[in-house]
Amino acid sequence: MSTPNDQALSCIVVHFQSPATLSATLAALRAAGVVSASTVVVDNSVSDEASESARTIAERAGCLFLRVDNRGYAAAANSGLQFLTSQGLREELLLLSTHESLPEPDAVEKLTAAFRSDPAIAVAGPLLFNSETVGSKIWSGGGRLSAVLKRPRHHTGKLSDDGAPVDRTWLDGAFTLYETAVLEQQRLDESYFLYFEETDLHVRLARLGRRVVIVPGAHASQSSNGIPPRLLGRNLFLFQVKLFSPWRGRLAVCFEVGRSLVRKLLTRRGRWGDSVSIVSGWLEGERNIRTSPDSEASAPASRAQ
């Protein structure tokens, strides 16, 4: 099947330990016009059984398959792009998807149309719906950073399906279409391991004058359980250190600790141990910037912006 647009694209699907969801994702991509022969499933499963199941599913769907060590989502995506390039499959646009994202049939076509409308667009994403909620509630229409502490927050309001692309500060990385050169020149930061890598990249792109947009008429769904508390503490801190300042990072993490405690007291949701896990992640981040001074996430960039 050829893509329903005049801009060729390649695709990376990052898979981890969930072959049961992979078949549906590859079928949805095929229905959306994504060419299987230009799609690579990058598997970083820790289980040989899960990896072999994913390989079988990928090959039956006509996709390429690449197994890599589990160094996180960004590392898998970066490895996938390098692999596609080595196979002569690099295209102008690159679709990056998780193993459980389910785009609607016209989603990819609408995302590519956004790129044709404005060369300043570096990355475009769909409205993301939570497949586990009744009525598939919107859980991300792109994101923003809070005014003072620069904490990433989702936009969850409805948008008109026939509206033009809407600028956002960042997009959730579950399903995103990039100008391929962006990921070659800027790269996803592998220091985060999981979560915040796309937030980091998109903020950097905006600082370079590129657009990060949500395309209201493009829809996709995925399950969403939120970020684990330890990774929230660690990666929020690293994000702040890299793009703003260490002290803003410490304040932001302290806010999240307090928010976790209040949430448990008032709503009885979450666990008492969540706040401890956030602090544990924060301390891990502090150790990271002390012991790895040359790492990407420990080098503050453009703090004055």
mmCIF file of C-alpha atoms in Angstrom:
data_model
loop_
_atom_site.group_PDB
_atom_site.id
_atom_site.type_symbol
_atom_site.label_atom_id
_atom_site.label_comp_id
_atom_site.label_asym_id
_atom_site.label_seq_id
_atom_site.Cartn_x
_atom_site.Cartn_y
_atom_site.Cartn_z
ATOM 1 C CA MET A 1 0.000 0.000 0.000
ATOM 2 C CA SER A 2 1.348 3.434 -0.831
ATOM 3 C CA THR A 3 1.079 6.431 1.432
ATOM 4 C CA PRO A 4 -1.994 8.623 0.738
ATOM 5 C CA ASN A 5 0.142 11.733 0.314
ATOM 6 C CA ASP A 6 2.950 12.991 -1.897
ATOM 7 C CA GLN A 7 5.642 12.959 0.812
ATOM 8 C CA ALA A 8 7.287 9.620 1.450
ATOM 9 C CA LEU A 9 7.897 8.638 5.047
ATOM 10 C CA SER A 10 9.580 5.915 7.025
ATOM 11 C CA CYS A 11 8.437 4.638 10.387
ATOM 12 C CA ILE A 12 9.920 3.414 13.666
ATOM 13 C CA VAL A 13 7.802 1.448 16.137
ATOM 14 C CA VAL A 14 9.503 1.050 19.513
ATOM 15 C CA HIS A 15 8.487 -2.201 21.200
ATOM 16 C CA PHE A 16 9.071 -3.280 24.786
ATOM 17 C CA GLN A 17 7.663 -6.468 26.323
ATOM 18 C CA SER A 18 4.190 -6.204 24.755
ATOM 19 C CA PRO A 19 3.789 -8.373 21.647
ATOM 20 C CA ALA A 20 0.053 -8.642 22.366
ATOM 21 C CA THR A 21 -0.381 -4.959 21.437
ATOM 22 C CA LEU A 22 2.047 -4.867 18.511
ATOM 23 C CA SER A 23 -0.155 -6.592 15.930
ATOM 24 C CA ALA A 24 -2.955 -4.048 16.319
ATOM 25 C CA THR A 25 -0.520 -1.125 16.043
ATOM 26 C CA LEU A 26 1.063 -2.458 12.850
ATOM 27 C CA ALA A 27 -2.398 -3.118 11.371
ATOM 28 C CA ALA A 28 -3.510 0.436 12.242
ATOM 29 C CA LEU A 29 -0.363 1.875 10.648
ATOM 30 C CA ARG A 30 -0.983 -0.177 7.520
ATOM 31 C CA ALA A 31 -4.582 1.072 7.382
ATOM 32 C CA ALA A 32 -3.245 4.623 7.711
ATOM 33 C CA GLY A 33 -1.129 4.132 4.604
ATOM 34 C CA VAL A 34 2.246 3.576 6.232
ATOM 35 C CA VAL A 35 4.337 1.261 4.047
ATOM 36 C CA SER A 36 5.338 -1.857 5.967
ATOM 37 C CA ALA A 37 8.579 -2.252 3.989
ATOM 38 C CA SER A 38 9.687 1.178 5.262
ATOM 39 C CA THR A 39 8.765 0.371 8.876
ATOM 40 C CA VAL A 40 11.184 -1.027 11.435
ATOM 41 C CA VAL A 41 10.107 -2.482 14.762
ATOM 42 C CA VAL A 42 12.891 -1.662 17.214
ATOM 43 C CA ASP A 43 12.651 -4.122 20.073
ATOM 44 C CA ASN A 44 14.347 -3.477 23.408
ATOM 45 C CA SER A 45 12.545 -6.182 25.361
ATOM 46 C CA VAL A 46 14.432 -7.811 28.219
ATOM 47 C CA SER A 47 12.711 -11.147 27.580
ATOM 48 C CA ASP A 48 13.880 -13.368 24.706
ATOM 49 C CA GLU A 49 10.363 -14.761 24.458
ATOM 50 C CA ALA A 50 8.773 -11.320 24.053
ATOM 51 C CA SER A 51 11.421 -10.324 21.550
ATOM 52 C CA GLU A 52 10.958 -13.424 19.392
ATOM 53 C CA SER A 53 7.182 -12.956 19.447
ATOM 54 C CA ALA A 54 7.648 -9.348 18.329
ATOM 55 C CA ARG A 55 10.001 -10.467 15.551
ATOM 56 C CA THR A 56 7.433 -12.946 14.254
ATOM 57 C CA ILE A 57 4.658 -10.339 14.322
ATOM 58 C CA ALA A 58 6.822 -7.746 12.576
ATOM 59 C CA GLU A 59 8.003 -10.084 9.839
ATOM 60 C CA ARG A 60 4.495 -11.410 9.198
ATOM 61 C CA ALA A 61 3.388 -7.804 8.718
ATOM 62 C CA GLY A 62 6.180 -7.238 6.201
ATOM 63 C CA CYS A 63 8.156 -4.943 8.519
ATOM 64 C CA LEU A 64 11.842 -4.884 9.334
ATOM 65 C CA PHE A 65 12.969 -5.909 12.804
ATOM 66 C CA LEU A 66 15.860 -4.704 14.948
ATOM 67 C CA ARG A 67 16.633 -5.895 18.464
ATOM 68 C CA VAL A 68 18.717 -3.572 20.645
ATOM 69 C CA ASP A 69 19.797 -3.464 24.275
ATOM 70 C CA ASN A 70 17.304 -1.749 26.555
ATOM 71 C CA ARG A 71 18.847 1.714 26.882
ATOM 72 C CA GLY A 72 15.483 3.469 26.835
ATOM 73 C CA TYR A 73 13.005 4.931 24.362
ATOM 74 C CA ALA A 74 15.261 7.626 22.917
ATOM 75 C CA ALA A 75 18.107 5.175 22.334
ATOM 76 C CA ALA A 76 15.734 2.792 20.535
ATOM 77 C CA ALA A 77 14.447 5.605 18.316
ATOM 78 C CA ASN A 78 17.960 6.820 17.520
ATOM 79 C CA SER A 79 19.048 3.268 16.685
ATOM 80 C CA GLY A 80 16.012 2.829 14.464
ATOM 81 C CA LEU A 81 16.826 5.930 12.432
ATOM 82 C CA GLN A 82 20.435 4.825 12.022
ATOM 83 C CA PHE A 83 19.219 1.405 10.865
ATOM 84 C CA LEU A 84 16.734 2.816 8.336
ATOM 85 C CA THR A 85 19.449 5.048 6.914
ATOM 86 C CA SER A 86 21.841 2.109 6.594
ATOM 87 C CA GLN A 87 19.147 0.211 4.672
ATOM 88 C CA GLY A 88 18.600 3.089 2.236
ATOM 89 C CA LEU A 89 15.145 3.756 3.688
ATOM 90 C CA ARG A 90 15.678 7.280 5.005
ATOM 91 C CA GLU A 91 12.839 9.542 3.872
ATOM 92 C CA GLU A 92 12.039 13.223 4.332
ATOM 93 C CA LEU A 93 9.599 12.466 7.151
ATOM 94 C CA LEU A 94 9.862 9.963 9.983
ATOM 95 C CA LEU A 95 6.956 8.615 12.020
ATOM 96 C CA LEU A 96 7.816 7.539 15.560
ATOM 97 C CA SER A 97 5.304 5.364 17.398
ATOM 98 C CA THR A 98 5.051 3.230 20.508
ATOM 99 C CA HIS A 99 3.992 -0.408 20.258
ATOM 100 C CA GLU A 100 0.447 0.385 21.407
ATOM 101 C CA SER A 101 -0.504 3.575 19.545
ATOM 102 C CA LEU A 102 -3.551 3.215 17.296
ATOM 103 C CA PRO A 103 -3.877 5.978 14.681
ATOM 104 C CA GLU A 104 -7.161 6.515 12.869
ATOM 105 C CA PRO A 105 -6.977 5.743 9.125
ATOM 106 C CA ASP A 106 -6.607 9.395 8.070
ATOM 107 C CA ALA A 107 -4.259 10.468 10.882
ATOM 108 C CA VAL A 108 -0.961 10.127 9.027
ATOM 109 C CA GLU A 109 -2.309 11.840 5.933
ATOM 110 C CA LYS A 110 -3.404 14.815 8.049
ATOM 111 C CA LEU A 111 -0.047 14.998 9.805
ATOM 112 C CA THR A 112 1.867 15.022 6.526
ATOM 113 C CA ALA A 113 -0.467 17.709 5.180
ATOM 114 C CA ALA A 114 0.608 19.920 8.069
ATOM 115 C CA PHE A 115 4.211 19.734 6.883
ATOM 116 C CA ARG A 116 3.186 20.772 3.392
ATOM 117 C CA SER A 117 1.435 23.814 4.839
ATOM 118 C CA ASP A 118 4.477 25.292 6.605
ATOM 119 C CA PRO A 119 8.185 24.428 6.225
ATOM 120 C CA ALA A 120 8.828 25.784 9.744
ATOM 121 C CA ILE A 121 7.074 22.744 11.246
ATOM 122 C CA ALA A 122 9.592 20.315 12.732
ATOM 123 C CA VAL A 123 7.215 17.870 14.424
ATOM 124 C CA ALA A 124 3.471 17.266 14.308
ATOM 125 C CA GLY A 125 1.258 15.051 16.411
ATOM 126 C CA PRO A 126 -2.396 14.012 16.686
ATOM 127 C CA LEU A 127 -4.887 14.466 19.486
ATOM 128 C CA LEU A 128 -4.242 11.491 21.741
ATOM 129 C CA PHE A 129 -7.143 9.653 23.345
ATOM 130 C CA ASN A 130 -6.905 7.239 26.258
ATOM 131 C CA SER A 131 -8.067 3.888 24.915
ATOM 132 C CA GLU A 132 -8.791 2.639 28.444
ATOM 133 C CA THR A 133 -11.376 5.286 29.360
ATOM 134 C CA VAL A 134 -15.076 5.324 28.563
ATOM 135 C CA GLY A 135 -15.609 7.431 25.472
ATOM 136 C CA SER A 136 -11.838 7.576 24.869
ATOM 137 C CA LYS A 137 -11.159 10.753 26.834
ATOM 138 C CA ILE A 138 -8.554 13.145 25.405
ATOM 139 C CA TRP A 139 -5.417 12.847 27.515
ATOM 140 C CA SER A 140 -3.076 14.940 25.404
ATOM 141 C CA GLY A 141 -3.579 17.679 22.875
ATOM 142 C CA GLY A 142 0.068 18.609 23.163
ATOM 143 C CA GLY A 143 1.608 20.269 26.166
ATOM 144 C CA ARG A 144 2.866 23.443 27.799
ATOM 145 C CA LEU A 145 5.239 24.365 30.611
ATOM 146 C CA SER A 146 3.894 25.988 33.751
ATOM 147 C CA ALA A 147 4.774 29.662 34.070
ATOM 148 C CA VAL A 148 7.047 29.578 37.122
ATOM 149 C CA LEU A 149 8.348 26.048 37.688
ATOM 150 C CA LYS A 150 8.287 24.950 34.025
ATOM 151 C CA ARG A 151 6.502 21.717 34.840
ATOM 152 C CA PRO A 152 5.154 19.939 31.733
ATOM 153 C CA ARG A 153 1.347 19.921 31.633
ATOM 154 C CA HIS A 154 -0.993 18.421 29.024
ATOM 155 C CA HIS A 155 -3.648 20.303 27.094
ATOM 156 C CA THR A 156 -6.806 18.177 27.312
ATOM 157 C CA GLY A 157 -9.468 20.401 25.783
ATOM 158 C CA LYS A 158 -11.374 19.693 22.583
ATOM 159 C CA LEU A 159 -10.294 21.267 19.301
ATOM 160 C CA SER A 160 -12.194 21.673 16.051
ATOM 161 C CA ASP A 161 -11.275 18.853 13.690
ATOM 162 C CA ASP A 162 -11.147 21.220 10.729
ATOM 163 C CA GLY A 163 -8.871 23.706 12.490
ATOM 164 C CA ALA A 164 -5.325 24.579 11.409
ATOM 165 C CA PRO A 165 -2.299 23.127 13.216
ATOM 166 C CA VAL A 166 -1.970 24.556 16.733
ATOM 167 C CA ASP A 167 1.404 25.465 18.224
ATOM 168 C CA ARG A 168 2.366 23.667 21.422
ATOM 169 C CA THR A 169 5.449 23.736 23.618
ATOM 170 C CA TRP A 170 5.800 19.963 23.389
ATOM 171 C CA LEU A 171 3.982 16.842 22.195
ATOM 172 C CA ASP A 172 3.654 13.477 23.831
ATOM 173 C CA GLY A 173 6.042 11.031 22.182
ATOM 174 C CA ALA A 174 3.500 8.232 21.728
ATOM 175 C CA PHE A 175 2.865 9.102 18.071
ATOM 176 C CA THR A 176 4.796 11.894 16.353
ATOM 177 C CA LEU A 177 5.807 12.761 12.800
ATOM 178 C CA TYR A 178 9.174 14.486 12.397
ATOM 179 C CA GLU A 179 11.180 16.092 9.686
ATOM 180 C CA THR A 180 13.886 13.445 9.582
ATOM 181 C CA ALA A 181 16.707 16.000 9.542
ATOM 182 C CA VAL A 182 15.512 17.196 12.960
ATOM 183 C CA LEU A 183 16.225 13.842 14.588
ATOM 184 C CA GLU A 184 19.549 13.616 12.792
ATOM 185 C CA GLN A 185 20.735 17.063 13.838
ATOM 186 C CA GLN A 186 19.216 17.413 17.312
ATOM 187 C CA ARG A 187 18.589 13.808 18.406
ATOM 188 C CA LEU A 188 16.529 12.579 21.281
ATOM 189 C CA ASP A 189 18.537 12.764 24.515
ATOM 190 C CA GLU A 190 19.199 9.230 25.742
ATOM 191 C CA SER A 191 20.059 10.425 29.258
ATOM 192 C CA TYR A 192 16.386 10.406 30.292
ATOM 193 C CA PHE A 193 15.940 6.690 29.498
ATOM 194 C CA LEU A 194 12.142 7.002 29.453
ATOM 195 C CA TYR A 195 9.843 10.076 29.605
ATOM 196 C CA PHE A 196 10.826 13.721 29.057
ATOM 197 C CA GLU A 197 13.016 12.986 26.028
ATOM 198 C CA GLU A 198 10.411 14.411 23.654
ATOM 199 C CA THR A 199 9.689 17.385 25.951
ATOM 200 C CA ASP A 200 13.381 18.199 25.970
ATOM 201 C CA LEU A 201 13.699 17.952 22.183
ATOM 202 C CA HIS A 202 10.607 20.007 21.427
ATOM 203 C CA VAL A 203 11.618 22.847 23.742
ATOM 204 C CA ARG A 204 15.008 22.900 22.033
ATOM 205 C CA LEU A 205 13.352 23.007 18.607
ATOM 206 C CA ALA A 206 11.206 25.969 19.596
ATOM 207 C CA ARG A 207 14.331 27.808 20.715
ATOM 208 C CA LEU A 208 15.693 27.257 17.206
ATOM 209 C CA GLY A 209 12.597 28.863 15.703
ATOM 210 C CA ARG A 210 10.918 25.633 14.581
ATOM 211 C CA ARG A 211 7.228 24.872 15.097
ATOM 212 C CA VAL A 212 5.867 22.056 17.265
ATOM 213 C CA VAL A 213 2.208 21.521 16.373
ATOM 214 C CA ILE A 214 -0.844 19.478 17.192
ATOM 215 C CA VAL A 215 -3.081 18.671 14.210
ATOM 216 C CA PRO A 216 -6.657 18.731 15.577
ATOM 217 C CA GLY A 217 -8.203 16.537 12.870
ATOM 218 C CA ALA A 218 -5.640 13.770 13.338
ATOM 219 C CA HIS A 219 -6.582 11.322 16.087
ATOM 220 C CA ALA A 220 -4.807 8.379 17.726
ATOM 221 C CA SER A 221 -5.352 6.417 20.900
ATOM 222 C CA GLN A 222 -3.158 4.685 23.444
ATOM 223 C CA SER A 223 -3.424 3.522 27.023
ATOM 224 C CA SER A 224 -1.948 5.969 29.520
ATOM 225 C CA ASN A 225 -1.020 5.248 33.114
ATOM 226 C CA GLY A 226 1.182 8.265 33.765
ATOM 227 C CA ILE A 227 4.869 8.494 34.582
ATOM 228 C CA PRO A 228 6.297 6.358 37.422
ATOM 229 C CA PRO A 229 7.122 8.550 40.455
ATOM 230 C CA ARG A 230 10.849 7.754 40.464
ATOM 231 C CA LEU A 231 11.239 8.738 36.818
ATOM 232 C CA LEU A 232 9.174 11.862 37.437
ATOM 233 C CA GLY A 233 11.584 13.023 40.147
ATOM 234 C CA ARG A 234 14.695 12.084 38.192
ATOM 235 C CA ASN A 235 13.739 13.313 34.740
ATOM 236 C CA LEU A 236 11.953 16.490 35.802
ATOM 237 C CA PHE A 237 15.127 17.475 37.621
ATOM 238 C CA LEU A 238 17.424 16.586 34.688
ATOM 239 C CA PHE A 239 15.138 18.458 32.276
ATOM 240 C CA GLN A 240 15.259 21.577 34.424
ATOM 241 C CA VAL A 241 19.040 21.405 34.868
ATOM 242 C CA LYS A 242 19.611 21.074 31.149
ATOM 243 C CA LEU A 243 17.173 23.709 29.891
ATOM 244 C CA PHE A 244 16.631 26.078 32.823
ATOM 245 C CA SER A 245 18.515 25.834 36.141
ATOM 246 C CA PRO A 246 19.268 23.343 38.941
ATOM 247 C CA TRP A 247 17.437 25.420 41.551
ATOM 248 C CA ARG A 248 14.301 25.623 39.436
ATOM 249 C CA GLY A 249 14.564 21.860 39.095
ATOM 250 C CA ARG A 250 14.780 21.375 42.844
ATOM 251 C CA LEU A 251 11.776 23.602 43.430
ATOM 252 C CA ALA A 252 9.772 21.785 40.748
ATOM 253 C CA VAL A 253 10.520 18.385 42.290
ATOM 254 C CA CYS A 254 9.648 19.644 45.781
ATOM 255 C CA PHE A 255 6.337 20.843 44.384
ATOM 256 C CA GLU A 256 5.661 17.371 42.949
ATOM 257 C CA VAL A 257 6.460 15.762 46.312
ATOM 258 C CA GLY A 258 3.998 18.073 48.074
ATOM 259 C CA ARG A 259 1.409 17.519 45.378
ATOM 260 C CA SER A 260 1.727 13.750 45.795
ATOM 261 C CA LEU A 261 1.202 13.993 49.566
ATOM 262 C CA VAL A 262 -1.815 16.292 49.251
ATOM 263 C CA ARG A 263 -3.324 14.054 46.578
ATOM 264 C CA LYS A 264 -3.069 11.052 48.856
ATOM 265 C CA LEU A 265 -4.477 12.927 51.861
ATOM 266 C CA LEU A 266 -7.442 14.477 50.067
ATOM 267 C CA THR A 267 -8.378 11.901 47.436
ATOM 268 C CA ARG A 268 -6.839 8.678 48.790
ATOM 269 C CA ARG A 269 -5.410 8.080 45.308
ATOM 270 C CA GLY A 270 -1.822 6.982 44.761
ATOM 271 C CA ARG A 271 0.461 5.539 47.416
ATOM 272 C CA TRP A 272 2.234 7.086 50.379
ATOM 273 C CA GLY A 273 5.429 5.709 48.908
ATOM 274 C CA ASP A 274 5.018 7.788 45.723
ATOM 275 C CA SER A 275 6.498 10.873 47.372
ATOM 276 C CA VAL A 276 9.468 8.810 48.589
ATOM 277 C CA SER A 277 9.971 7.493 45.054
ATOM 278 C CA ILE A 278 9.931 11.033 43.642
ATOM 279 C CA VAL A 279 12.640 12.067 46.112
ATOM 280 C CA SER A 280 14.621 8.929 45.275
ATOM 281 C CA GLY A 281 14.510 9.824 41.583
ATOM 282 C CA TRP A 282 15.540 13.402 42.329
ATOM 283 C CA LEU A 283 18.570 12.211 44.317
ATOM 284 C CA GLU A 284 19.457 9.900 41.446
ATOM 285 C CA GLY A 285 19.372 12.916 39.128
ATOM 286 C CA GLU A 286 21.604 14.881 41.488
ATOM 287 C CA ARG A 287 24.127 12.031 41.419
ATOM 288 C CA ASN A 288 23.880 11.923 37.657
ATOM 289 C CA ILE A 289 24.902 15.554 37.198
ATOM 290 C CA ARG A 290 27.723 15.206 39.737
ATOM 291 C CA THR A 291 29.233 12.057 38.264
ATOM 292 C CA SER A 292 28.528 12.704 34.552
ATOM 293 C CA PRO A 293 29.423 16.360 33.979
ATOM 294 C CA ASP A 294 29.681 15.883 30.223
ATOM 295 C CA SER A 295 26.351 14.102 29.744
ATOM 296 C CA GLU A 296 23.692 15.778 27.625
ATOM 297 C CA ALA A 297 21.201 16.161 30.449
ATOM 298 C CA SER A 298 23.752 17.631 32.846
ATOM 299 C CA ALA A 299 24.843 20.502 30.611
ATOM 300 C CA PRO A 300 22.599 23.558 31.032
ATOM 301 C CA ALA A 301 21.686 25.106 27.701
ATOM 302 C CA SER A 302 20.187 28.542 27.058
ATOM 303 C CA ARG A 303 19.100 29.021 30.666
ATOM 304 C CA ALA A 304 18.409 32.677 30.090
ATOM 305 C CA GLN A 305 15.678 31.949 27.569
#
